[in-house]
Short mmCIF file of N, CA, C and O in Angstrom, two decimals:
data_model
loop_
_atom_site.label_atom_id
_atom_site.label_comp_id
_atom_site.label_asym_id
_atom_site.label_seq_id
_atom_site.Cartn_x
_atom_site.Cartn_y
_atom_site.Cartn_z
N UNK A 1 9.88 -7.41 -12.05
CA UNK A 1 9.50 -6.12 -11.52
C UNK A 1 7.99 -5.96 -11.54
O UNK A 1 7.42 -5.41 -10.61
N UNK A 2 7.38 -6.44 -12.61
CA UNK A 2 5.94 -6.32 -12.75
C UNK A 2 5.22 -7.05 -11.61
O UNK A 2 4.24 -6.55 -11.06
N UNK A 3 5.75 -8.21 -11.22
CA UNK A 3 5.11 -8.99 -10.17
C UNK A 3 5.26 -8.33 -8.80
O UNK A 3 4.36 -8.43 -7.97
N UNK A 4 6.38 -7.66 -8.57
CA UNK A 4 6.55 -6.94 -7.31
C UNK A 4 5.54 -5.80 -7.17
O UNK A 4 5.00 -5.57 -6.09
N UNK A 5 5.29 -5.10 -8.26
CA UNK A 5 4.31 -4.01 -8.24
C UNK A 5 2.91 -4.58 -7.99
O UNK A 5 2.13 -4.01 -7.21
N UNK A 6 2.59 -5.70 -8.61
CA UNK A 6 1.28 -6.32 -8.40
C UNK A 6 1.11 -6.74 -6.95
O UNK A 6 0.06 -6.50 -6.33
N UNK A 7 2.15 -7.35 -6.38
CA UNK A 7 2.09 -7.77 -4.98
C UNK A 7 1.93 -6.56 -4.06
O UNK A 7 1.15 -6.59 -3.09
N UNK A 8 2.62 -5.47 -4.37
CA UNK A 8 2.50 -4.26 -3.55
C UNK A 8 1.09 -3.69 -3.63
O UNK A 8 0.53 -3.27 -2.60
N UNK A 9 0.50 -3.66 -4.82
CA UNK A 9 -0.87 -3.16 -4.95
C UNK A 9 -1.86 -4.05 -4.19
O UNK A 9 -2.79 -3.55 -3.55
N UNK A 10 -1.66 -5.36 -4.24
CA UNK A 10 -2.53 -6.26 -3.50
C UNK A 10 -2.40 -6.02 -2.00
O UNK A 10 -3.39 -6.02 -1.26
N UNK A 11 -1.17 -5.79 -1.52
CA UNK A 11 -0.97 -5.50 -0.10
C UNK A 11 -1.63 -4.19 0.29
O UNK A 11 -2.23 -4.09 1.38
N UNK A 12 -1.55 -3.18 -0.56
CA UNK A 12 -2.18 -1.89 -0.28
C UNK A 12 -3.70 -2.04 -0.21
O UNK A 12 -4.35 -1.56 0.73
N UNK A 13 -4.28 -2.72 -1.18
CA UNK A 13 -5.74 -2.92 -1.19
C UNK A 13 -6.16 -3.80 -0.02
O UNK A 13 -7.20 -3.56 0.62
N UNK A 14 -5.36 -4.82 0.32
CA UNK A 14 -5.69 -5.69 1.44
C UNK A 14 -5.69 -4.96 2.76
O UNK A 14 -6.58 -5.16 3.59
N UNK A 15 -4.70 -4.10 2.99
CA UNK A 15 -4.68 -3.36 4.25
C UNK A 15 -5.79 -2.32 4.30
O UNK A 15 -6.34 -2.05 5.37
N UNK A 16 -6.16 -1.77 3.16
CA UNK A 16 -7.29 -0.84 3.12
C UNK A 16 -8.60 -1.58 3.42
O UNK A 16 -9.45 -1.07 4.15
N UNK A 17 -8.73 -2.79 2.89
CA UNK A 17 -9.92 -3.59 3.17
C UNK A 17 -9.97 -3.99 4.65
O UNK A 17 -11.04 -4.00 5.26
N UNK A 18 -8.82 -4.30 5.23
CA UNK A 18 -8.79 -4.65 6.66
C UNK A 18 -9.22 -3.45 7.51
O UNK A 18 -9.96 -3.62 8.48
N UNK A 19 -8.77 -2.27 7.15
CA UNK A 19 -9.19 -1.07 7.87
C UNK A 19 -10.70 -0.86 7.75
O UNK A 19 -11.36 -0.48 8.72
N UNK A 20 -11.25 -1.14 6.57
CA UNK A 20 -12.69 -1.02 6.38
C UNK A 20 -13.44 -2.01 7.27
O UNK A 20 -14.46 -1.66 7.88
N UNK A 21 -12.94 -3.23 7.35
CA UNK A 21 -13.58 -4.24 8.20
C UNK A 21 -13.56 -3.80 9.65
O UNK A 21 -14.56 -3.91 10.36
N UNK A 22 -12.42 -3.31 10.12
CA UNK A 22 -12.33 -2.87 11.51
C UNK A 22 -13.24 -1.68 11.78
O UNK A 22 -13.82 -1.55 12.85
N UNK A 23 -13.40 -0.81 10.78
CA UNK A 23 -14.24 0.36 10.95
C UNK A 23 -15.72 -0.03 10.96
O UNK A 23 -16.50 0.49 11.75
N UNK A 24 -16.10 -0.95 10.09
CA UNK A 24 -17.52 -1.28 9.93
C UNK A 24 -18.00 -2.33 10.92
O UNK A 24 -19.21 -2.50 11.07
N UNK A 25 -17.09 -3.03 11.58
CA UNK A 25 -17.50 -4.06 12.53
C UNK A 25 -18.24 -3.41 13.69
O UNK A 25 -17.74 -2.50 14.33
N UNK A 26 -19.43 -3.89 13.94
CA UNK A 26 -20.24 -3.30 15.00
C UNK A 26 -20.28 -4.19 16.22
O UNK A 26 -19.61 -5.21 16.32
N UNK A 27 -21.08 -3.79 17.18
CA UNK A 27 -21.25 -4.59 18.37
C UNK A 27 -20.37 -4.13 19.52
O UNK A 27 -19.58 -3.20 19.40
N UNK A 28 -20.53 -4.82 20.62
CA UNK A 28 -19.79 -4.49 21.83
C UNK A 28 -18.45 -5.23 21.81
O UNK A 28 -18.39 -6.40 21.44
N UNK A 29 -17.41 -4.55 22.25
CA UNK A 29 -16.10 -5.19 22.28
C UNK A 29 -16.06 -6.19 23.41
O UNK A 29 -16.59 -5.96 24.49
N UNK A 30 -15.40 -7.32 23.13
CA UNK A 30 -15.25 -8.34 24.16
C UNK A 30 -14.09 -7.97 25.07
O UNK A 30 -13.23 -7.19 24.71
N UNK A 31 -14.08 -8.59 26.23
CA UNK A 31 -13.03 -8.31 27.19
C UNK A 31 -11.69 -8.82 26.66
O UNK A 31 -11.59 -9.91 26.11
N UNK A 32 -10.65 -8.02 26.81
CA UNK A 32 -9.32 -8.41 26.35
C UNK A 32 -9.06 -8.12 24.88
O UNK A 32 -7.98 -8.37 24.38
N UNK A 33 -10.04 -7.62 24.18
CA UNK A 33 -9.88 -7.32 22.76
C UNK A 33 -9.31 -5.91 22.60
O UNK A 33 -9.69 -4.99 23.31
N UNK A 34 -8.37 -5.77 21.68
CA UNK A 34 -7.78 -4.44 21.42
C UNK A 34 -8.85 -3.53 20.83
O UNK A 34 -9.72 -3.98 20.09
N UNK A 35 -8.81 -2.26 21.15
CA UNK A 35 -9.79 -1.33 20.58
C UNK A 35 -9.74 -1.33 19.05
O UNK A 35 -8.68 -1.40 18.45
N UNK A 36 -10.91 -1.27 18.45
CA UNK A 36 -10.98 -1.34 16.98
C UNK A 36 -10.34 -0.12 16.32
O UNK A 36 -9.83 -0.21 15.22
N UNK A 37 -10.38 1.01 17.00
CA UNK A 37 -9.76 2.20 16.43
C UNK A 37 -8.26 1.99 16.28
O UNK A 37 -7.67 2.41 15.29
N UNK A 38 -7.65 1.33 17.25
CA UNK A 38 -6.22 1.06 17.17
C UNK A 38 -5.91 0.09 16.03
O UNK A 38 -4.94 0.26 15.30
N UNK A 39 -6.76 -0.92 15.86
CA UNK A 39 -6.56 -1.87 14.76
C UNK A 39 -6.74 -1.19 13.41
O UNK A 39 -5.98 -1.46 12.47
N UNK A 40 -7.74 -0.32 13.32
CA UNK A 40 -7.98 0.38 12.08
C UNK A 40 -6.81 1.32 11.77
O UNK A 40 -6.34 1.37 10.63
N UNK A 41 -6.31 2.02 12.77
CA UNK A 41 -5.18 2.93 12.55
C UNK A 41 -3.94 2.15 12.15
O UNK A 41 -3.17 2.60 11.29
N UNK A 42 -3.73 0.98 12.73
CA UNK A 42 -2.58 0.16 12.36
C UNK A 42 -2.69 -0.31 10.91
O UNK A 42 -1.71 -0.28 10.16
N UNK A 43 -3.90 -0.72 10.48
CA UNK A 43 -4.10 -1.16 9.10
C UNK A 43 -3.86 -0.01 8.13
O UNK A 43 -3.24 -0.19 7.07
N UNK A 44 -4.32 1.19 8.48
CA UNK A 44 -4.09 2.34 7.61
C UNK A 44 -2.61 2.74 7.58
O UNK A 44 -2.09 3.17 6.55
N UNK A 45 -1.92 2.57 8.71
CA UNK A 45 -0.49 2.86 8.75
C UNK A 45 0.27 1.87 7.85
O UNK A 45 1.22 2.26 7.15
N UNK A 46 -0.13 0.61 7.86
CA UNK A 46 0.49 -0.36 6.96
C UNK A 46 0.24 0.01 5.50
O UNK A 46 1.12 -0.13 4.65
N UNK A 47 -0.96 0.52 5.21
CA UNK A 47 -1.26 0.93 3.83
C UNK A 47 -0.35 2.06 3.39
O UNK A 47 0.19 2.05 2.29
N UNK A 48 -0.15 3.03 4.27
CA UNK A 48 0.75 4.14 3.94
C UNK A 48 2.17 3.63 3.77
O UNK A 48 2.89 4.02 2.85
N UNK A 49 2.57 2.72 4.63
CA UNK A 49 3.91 2.14 4.52
C UNK A 49 4.11 1.38 3.22
O UNK A 49 5.15 1.50 2.56
N UNK A 50 3.11 0.58 2.84
CA UNK A 50 3.20 -0.15 1.57
C UNK A 50 3.24 0.82 0.39
O UNK A 50 3.95 0.58 -0.60
N UNK A 51 2.49 1.91 0.46
CA UNK A 51 2.49 2.89 -0.63
C UNK A 51 3.85 3.56 -0.77
O UNK A 51 4.36 3.74 -1.88
N UNK A 52 4.44 3.94 0.36
CA UNK A 52 5.78 4.55 0.32
C UNK A 52 6.80 3.55 -0.19
O UNK A 52 7.67 3.90 -1.00
N UNK A 53 6.70 2.31 0.25
CA UNK A 53 7.62 1.27 -0.21
C UNK A 53 7.50 1.06 -1.72
O UNK A 53 8.52 0.93 -2.42
N UNK A 54 6.29 1.07 -2.24
CA UNK A 54 6.09 0.92 -3.69
C UNK A 54 6.70 2.10 -4.44
O UNK A 54 7.36 1.91 -5.47
N UNK A 55 6.51 3.31 -3.94
CA UNK A 55 7.07 4.49 -4.58
C UNK A 55 8.59 4.41 -4.62
O UNK A 55 9.22 4.67 -5.65
N UNK A 56 9.20 4.05 -3.49
CA UNK A 56 10.66 3.93 -3.42
C UNK A 56 11.14 2.82 -4.34
O UNK A 56 12.17 2.96 -5.03
N UNK A 57 10.41 1.71 -4.39
CA UNK A 57 10.78 0.60 -5.27
C UNK A 57 10.78 1.03 -6.74
O UNK A 57 11.69 0.70 -7.49
N UNK A 58 9.78 1.79 -7.14
CA UNK A 58 9.72 2.27 -8.54
C UNK A 58 10.86 3.24 -8.82
O UNK A 58 11.49 3.18 -9.89
N UNK A 59 11.17 4.12 -7.88
CA UNK A 59 12.30 5.04 -8.08
C UNK A 59 13.63 4.31 -8.20
O UNK A 59 14.44 4.61 -9.09
N UNK A 60 13.86 3.34 -7.32
CA UNK A 60 15.10 2.56 -7.38
C UNK A 60 15.18 1.78 -8.68
O UNK A 60 16.24 1.74 -9.33
N UNK A 61 14.07 1.18 -9.10
CA UNK A 61 14.06 0.42 -10.35
C UNK A 61 14.35 1.33 -11.54
O UNK A 61 15.06 0.93 -12.47
N UNK A 62 13.85 2.54 -11.52
CA UNK A 62 14.12 3.48 -12.61
C UNK A 62 15.60 3.86 -12.65
O UNK A 62 16.23 3.86 -13.71
N UNK A 63 16.16 4.21 -11.48
CA UNK A 63 17.56 4.62 -11.45
C UNK A 63 18.52 3.47 -11.74
O UNK A 63 19.62 3.68 -12.24
N UNK A 64 18.12 2.23 -11.43
CA UNK A 64 18.96 1.07 -11.73
C UNK A 64 18.82 0.62 -13.18
O UNK A 64 19.57 -0.23 -13.63
N UNK A 65 17.85 1.18 -13.90
CA UNK A 65 17.66 0.83 -15.30
C UNK A 65 16.80 -0.40 -15.51
O UNK A 65 16.75 -0.93 -16.62
N UNK A 66 16.13 -0.88 -14.47
CA UNK A 66 15.29 -2.06 -14.60
C UNK A 66 13.99 -1.76 -15.31
O UNK A 66 13.39 -2.66 -15.90
N UNK A 67 13.52 -0.51 -15.25
CA UNK A 67 12.32 -0.10 -15.96
C UNK A 67 12.65 1.13 -16.78
O UNK A 67 13.55 1.91 -16.43
N UNK A 68 11.96 1.31 -17.88
CA UNK A 68 12.18 2.46 -18.76
C UNK A 68 10.89 3.25 -18.85
O UNK A 68 9.80 2.66 -18.91
N UNK A 69 10.98 4.57 -18.89
CA UNK A 69 9.76 5.37 -19.04
C UNK A 69 9.19 5.21 -20.44
O UNK A 69 9.90 5.00 -21.41
N UNK A 70 7.87 5.26 -20.51
CA UNK A 70 7.18 5.19 -21.81
C UNK A 70 6.20 6.35 -21.87
O UNK A 70 5.99 7.06 -20.89
N UNK A 71 5.64 6.55 -23.00
CA UNK A 71 4.66 7.62 -23.14
C UNK A 71 5.02 8.55 -24.27
O UNK A 71 5.77 8.22 -25.19
N UNK A 72 4.52 9.76 -24.20
CA UNK A 72 4.74 10.74 -25.25
C UNK A 72 6.14 11.32 -25.15
O UNK A 72 6.64 11.58 -24.06
N UNK A 73 6.78 11.57 -26.29
CA UNK A 73 8.10 12.21 -26.24
C UNK A 73 7.97 13.68 -25.78
O UNK A 73 6.94 14.31 -25.98
N UNK A 74 9.03 14.20 -25.18
CA UNK A 74 9.00 15.56 -24.66
C UNK A 74 9.16 16.61 -25.75
O UNK A 74 8.73 17.73 -25.59
N UNK A 75 9.81 16.28 -26.88
CA UNK A 75 9.99 17.25 -27.95
C UNK A 75 8.74 17.29 -28.82
O UNK A 75 8.03 16.33 -28.97
N UNK A 76 8.54 18.47 -29.43
CA UNK A 76 7.36 18.63 -30.32
C UNK A 76 7.72 18.40 -31.74
O UNK A 76 8.60 18.54 -32.35
#
């Protein structure tokens, strides 16, 4: 489970970095090249998708009993 979360975080950071590259890339677009705004929006959409997938994965893992909550107890 720990490795799946690490892979998901790497995918989220990677797609965010790809969006940054598309945003910061300067110069004139070549003929036949997709607009950079579309590429940047697609990379950000993948980031949102990976984030939602990670959230759902953690919820499913909790309900299946694969992970246990830790932290402070609720009683005083």
